[in-house]
GROMACS .gro file of C-alpha atoms in nm:
model
  224
    1UNK     CA    1  11.578  12.899  18.278
    2UNK     CA    2  11.457  12.553  18.151
    3UNK     CA    3  11.655  12.356  17.889
    4UNK     CA    4  11.509  12.267  17.561
    5UNK     CA    5  11.463  11.895  17.535
    6UNK     CA    6  11.766  11.764  17.343
    7UNK     CA    7  11.982  12.072  17.430
    8UNK     CA    8  12.319  12.051  17.591
    9UNK     CA    9  12.487  12.301  17.820
   10UNK     CA   10  12.839  12.238  17.750
   11UNK     CA   11  13.029  12.170  18.074
   12UNK     CA   12  12.950  11.803  18.211
   13UNK     CA   13  12.799  11.771  18.560
   14UNK     CA   14  12.952  11.519  18.796
   15UNK     CA   15  12.690  11.358  19.016
   16UNK     CA   16  12.934  11.286  19.328
   17UNK     CA   17  12.686  11.349  19.598
   18UNK     CA   18  12.593  11.018  19.776
   19UNK     CA   19  12.243  11.151  19.842
   20UNK     CA   20  12.196  11.230  19.472
   21UNK     CA   21  12.317  10.886  19.373
   22UNK     CA   22  12.078  10.720  19.628
   23UNK     CA   23  11.802  10.930  19.497
   24UNK     CA   24  11.859  10.812  19.151
   25UNK     CA   25  11.911  10.458  19.222
   26UNK     CA   26  11.559  10.403  19.358
   27UNK     CA   27  11.396  10.136  19.111
   28UNK     CA   28  11.058  10.317  19.092
   29UNK     CA   29  11.226  10.651  18.995
   30UNK     CA   30  11.447  10.473  18.738
   31UNK     CA   31  11.109  10.327  18.593
   32UNK     CA   32  10.947  10.684  18.582
   33UNK     CA   33  11.274  10.841  18.443
   34UNK     CA   34  11.277  10.561  18.160
   35UNK     CA   35  10.913  10.632  18.081
   36UNK     CA   36  10.944  11.018  18.055
   37UNK     CA   37  11.270  10.972  17.837
   38UNK     CA   38  11.113  10.723  17.604
   39UNK     CA   39  10.750  10.858  17.596
   40UNK     CA   40  10.797  11.219  17.679
   41UNK     CA   41  10.616  11.425  17.936
   42UNK     CA   42  10.345  11.270  18.162
   43UNK     CA   43  10.134  11.325  18.478
   44UNK     CA   44  10.169  11.144  18.784
   45UNK     CA   45   9.838  10.975  18.695
   46UNK     CA   46   9.980  10.864  18.354
   47UNK     CA   47  10.304  10.716  18.535
   48UNK     CA   48  10.087  10.545  18.781
   49UNK     CA   49   9.891  10.353  18.526
   50UNK     CA   50  10.183  10.283  18.322
   51UNK     CA   51  10.383  10.130  18.592
   52UNK     CA   52  10.110   9.983  18.807
   53UNK     CA   53  10.176  10.233  19.103
   54UNK     CA   54   9.920  10.470  19.287
   55UNK     CA   55   9.935  10.842  19.216
   56UNK     CA   56  10.056  10.918  19.581
   57UNK     CA   57  10.365  10.719  19.503
   58UNK     CA   58  10.441  10.869  19.172
   59UNK     CA   59  10.388  11.227  19.298
   60UNK     CA   60  10.642  11.148  19.581
   61UNK     CA   61  10.900  11.014  19.355
   62UNK     CA   62  10.854  11.299  19.105
   63UNK     CA   63  10.913  11.548  19.372
   64UNK     CA   64  11.227  11.373  19.483
   65UNK     CA   65  11.359  11.361  19.119
   66UNK     CA   66  11.270  11.730  19.088
   67UNK     CA   67  11.451  11.815  19.414
   68UNK     CA   68  11.774  11.682  19.244
   69UNK     CA   69  11.722  11.814  18.905
   70UNK     CA   70  11.608  11.510  18.713
   71UNK     CA   71  11.270  11.625  18.618
   72UNK     CA   72  11.075  11.948  18.598
   73UNK     CA   73  10.752  12.061  18.548
   74UNK     CA   74  10.639  12.146  18.186
   75UNK     CA   75  10.356  12.269  17.998
   76UNK     CA   76  10.087  12.002  17.940
   77UNK     CA   77   9.754  11.975  17.771
   78UNK     CA   78   9.610  12.263  17.977
   79UNK     CA   79   9.325  12.031  18.132
   80UNK     CA   80   9.224  12.166  18.465
   81UNK     CA   81   9.509  12.147  18.724
   82UNK     CA   82   9.706  11.862  18.592
   83UNK     CA   83  10.071  11.888  18.672
   84UNK     CA   84  10.284  11.767  18.352
   85UNK     CA   85  10.657  11.662  18.410
   86UNK     CA   86  10.938  11.597  18.181
   87UNK     CA   87  11.299  11.465  18.229
   88UNK     CA   88  11.567  11.711  18.220
   89UNK     CA   89  11.850  11.654  17.967
   90UNK     CA   90  12.199  11.712  18.039
   91UNK     CA   91  12.553  11.590  18.032
   92UNK     CA   92  12.569  11.408  18.355
   93UNK     CA   93  12.903  11.213  18.463
   94UNK     CA   94  12.931  10.954  18.731
   95UNK     CA   95  13.256  10.938  18.956
   96UNK     CA   96  13.492  10.688  18.804
   97UNK     CA   97  13.537  10.366  19.005
   98UNK     CA   98  13.880  10.461  19.133
   99UNK     CA   99  13.731  10.760  19.308
  100UNK     CA  100  13.423  10.574  19.472
  101UNK     CA  101  13.434  10.477  19.823
  102UNK     CA  102  13.271  10.134  19.920
  103UNK     CA  103  12.922  10.281  19.994
  104UNK     CA  104  12.923  10.478  19.662
  105UNK     CA  105  13.036  10.174  19.476
  106UNK     CA  106  12.736   9.967  19.613
  107UNK     CA  107  12.499  10.244  19.486
  108UNK     CA  108  12.661  10.262  19.159
  109UNK     CA  109  12.647   9.893  19.117
  110UNK     CA  110  12.283   9.902  19.173
  111UNK     CA  111  12.236  10.182  18.932
  112UNK     CA  112  12.418   9.993  18.665
  113UNK     CA  113  12.221   9.679  18.733
  114UNK     CA  114  11.898   9.865  18.693
  115UNK     CA  115  12.000  10.033  18.402
  116UNK     CA  116  12.135   9.732  18.203
  117UNK     CA  117  11.799   9.523  18.302
  118UNK     CA  118  11.600   9.818  18.170
  119UNK     CA  119  11.774   9.852  17.854
  120UNK     CA  120  11.752   9.463  17.782
  121UNK     CA  121  11.390   9.480  17.869
  122UNK     CA  122  11.324   9.748  17.631
  123UNK     CA  123  11.500   9.584  17.344
  124UNK     CA  124  11.329   9.261  17.393
  125UNK     CA  125  10.995   9.443  17.404
  126UNK     CA  126  11.074   9.606  17.084
  127UNK     CA  127  11.155   9.275  16.925
  128UNK     CA  128  10.834   9.116  17.034
  129UNK     CA  129  10.616   9.422  16.902
  130UNK     CA  130  10.799   9.405  16.572
  131UNK     CA  131  10.660   9.053  16.508
  132UNK     CA  132  10.762   8.839  16.197
  133UNK     CA  133  10.949   9.033  15.959
  134UNK     CA  134  10.928   9.352  16.145
  135UNK     CA  135  10.562   9.394  16.051
  136UNK     CA  136  10.475   9.601  16.359
  137UNK     CA  137  10.734   9.854  16.307
  138UNK     CA  138  10.660   9.936  15.940
  139UNK     CA  139  10.948  10.117  15.777
  140UNK     CA  140  11.152  10.130  16.104
  141UNK     CA  141  11.176   9.745  16.112
  142UNK     CA  142  11.546   9.782  15.995
  143UNK     CA  143  11.639  10.034  16.262
  144UNK     CA  144  11.856   9.814  16.465
  145UNK     CA  145  12.213   9.924  16.393
  146UNK     CA  146  12.444   9.691  16.596
  147UNK     CA  147  12.808   9.670  16.649
  148UNK     CA  148  13.054   9.455  16.841
  149UNK     CA  149  13.417   9.541  16.813
  150UNK     CA  150  13.765   9.500  16.944
  151UNK     CA  151  14.023   9.772  16.956
  152UNK     CA  152  14.359   9.808  17.131
  153UNK     CA  153  14.394  10.144  17.300
  154UNK     CA  154  14.579  10.302  17.589
  155UNK     CA  155  14.384  10.463  17.867
  156UNK     CA  156  14.429  10.810  17.728
  157UNK     CA  157  14.316  10.698  17.373
  158UNK     CA  158  14.009  10.543  17.536
  159UNK     CA  159  13.921  10.851  17.704
  160UNK     CA  160  13.948  11.042  17.377
  161UNK     CA  161  13.741  10.779  17.203
  162UNK     CA  162  13.470  10.820  17.486
  163UNK     CA  163  13.474  11.201  17.434
  164UNK     CA  164  13.432  11.191  17.076
  165UNK     CA  165  13.149  10.937  17.095
  166UNK     CA  166  12.956  11.193  17.333
  167UNK     CA  167  13.042  11.475  17.070
  168UNK     CA  168  12.885  11.270  16.784
  169UNK     CA  169  12.588  11.194  17.008
  170UNK     CA  170  12.527  11.556  17.067
  171UNK     CA  171  12.575  11.660  16.713
  172UNK     CA  172  12.221  11.476  16.653
  173UNK     CA  173  12.051  11.635  16.934
  174UNK     CA  174  11.808  11.916  16.864
  175UNK     CA  175  11.504  12.091  17.041
  176UNK     CA  176  11.163  11.941  16.952
  177UNK     CA  177  11.097  12.263  16.736
  178UNK     CA  178  11.373  12.161  16.505
  179UNK     CA  179  11.303  11.784  16.500
  180UNK     CA  180  11.126  11.650  16.187
  181UNK     CA  181  10.775  11.516  16.217
  182UNK     CA  182  10.886  11.161  16.112
  183UNK     CA  183  11.169  11.139  16.370
  184UNK     CA  184  11.139  10.876  16.653
  185UNK     CA  185  11.308  10.853  16.990
  186UNK     CA  186  11.625  10.639  16.933
  187UNK     CA  187  11.806  10.493  17.225
  188UNK     CA  188  12.180  10.487  17.215
  189UNK     CA  189  12.402  10.291  17.458
  190UNK     CA  190  12.795  10.260  17.478
  191UNK     CA  191  12.954  10.009  17.678
  192UNK     CA  192  13.332   9.968  17.657
  193UNK     CA  193  13.543   9.770  17.896
  194UNK     CA  194  13.903   9.609  17.906
  195UNK     CA  195  13.900   9.242  17.799
  196UNK     CA  196  14.002   9.024  18.114
  197UNK     CA  197  14.361   8.897  18.103
  198UNK     CA  198  14.412   8.530  18.029
  199UNK     CA  199  14.480   8.313  18.331
  200UNK     CA  200  14.848   8.273  18.249
  201UNK     CA  201  14.897   8.631  18.161
  202UNK     CA  202  15.019   8.866  18.419
  203UNK     CA  203  14.804   9.190  18.463
  204UNK     CA  204  14.967   9.503  18.310
  205UNK     CA  205  15.157   9.754  18.531
  206UNK     CA  206  14.941  10.057  18.577
  207UNK     CA  207  15.077  10.376  18.441
  208UNK     CA  208  15.168  10.639  18.685
  209UNK     CA  209  14.863  10.831  18.820
  210UNK     CA  210  14.628  10.759  18.510
  211UNK     CA  211  14.337  11.004  18.482
  212UNK     CA  212  14.006  10.828  18.546
  213UNK     CA  213  13.771  10.759  18.275
  214UNK     CA  214  13.435  10.910  18.330
  215UNK     CA  215  13.097  10.773  18.310
  216UNK     CA  216  12.823  10.947  18.118
  217UNK     CA  217  12.452  10.985  18.086
  218UNK     CA  218  12.293  11.235  17.845
  219UNK     CA  219  11.974  11.164  18.002
  220UNK     CA  220  11.858  11.118  18.350
  221UNK     CA  221  11.891  10.749  18.331
  222UNK     CA  222  12.198  10.597  18.487
  223UNK     CA  223  12.480  10.482  18.241
  224UNK     CA  224  12.826  10.348  18.354
   0.00000   0.00000   0.00000
């Protein structure tokens, strides 16, 4: 059964198959997933026009993304034989770096590079569209909550912090039928990492067999 947009299925899914990660790390597919996530369902022709591709290419990439469960067909406008596609939501986790072999690490590094570059491009695009005093966004001109913080945590505490963040995110997710008409898609990103040690400070001794910290994506776009 197809999941409602914004729904969660409980148990996270770890994407450890290298074939799946390689399929996801293709730049055009990342662009298509981003478009479907931000703008909603689309046809291959819509995606082709938006991304400057031909429909043959977008159709191929949609089939590949569908093969691995990242997109699926959905009801569209009902015009002719158009095939509409949507991004499939879910709690997808990537293998922690300590469990990645050399090839997987290269693929994950590319996924991360593509994701961070796409996020920055979207943010800069919105700033340009907002214009002076945010006139281009209307009442959403102040919708840029931003935080940079520093906390001292153990690895288990950081893992708990991460899961609490995911739980908070899921609290605000809901099916389209329950979403107010004046709601907008809001992109949320969490990046946390240990501060590098000072040059004259020895690295801390690792705890015995620490549990790895997972990466997460609540959408089909890659996040580390």
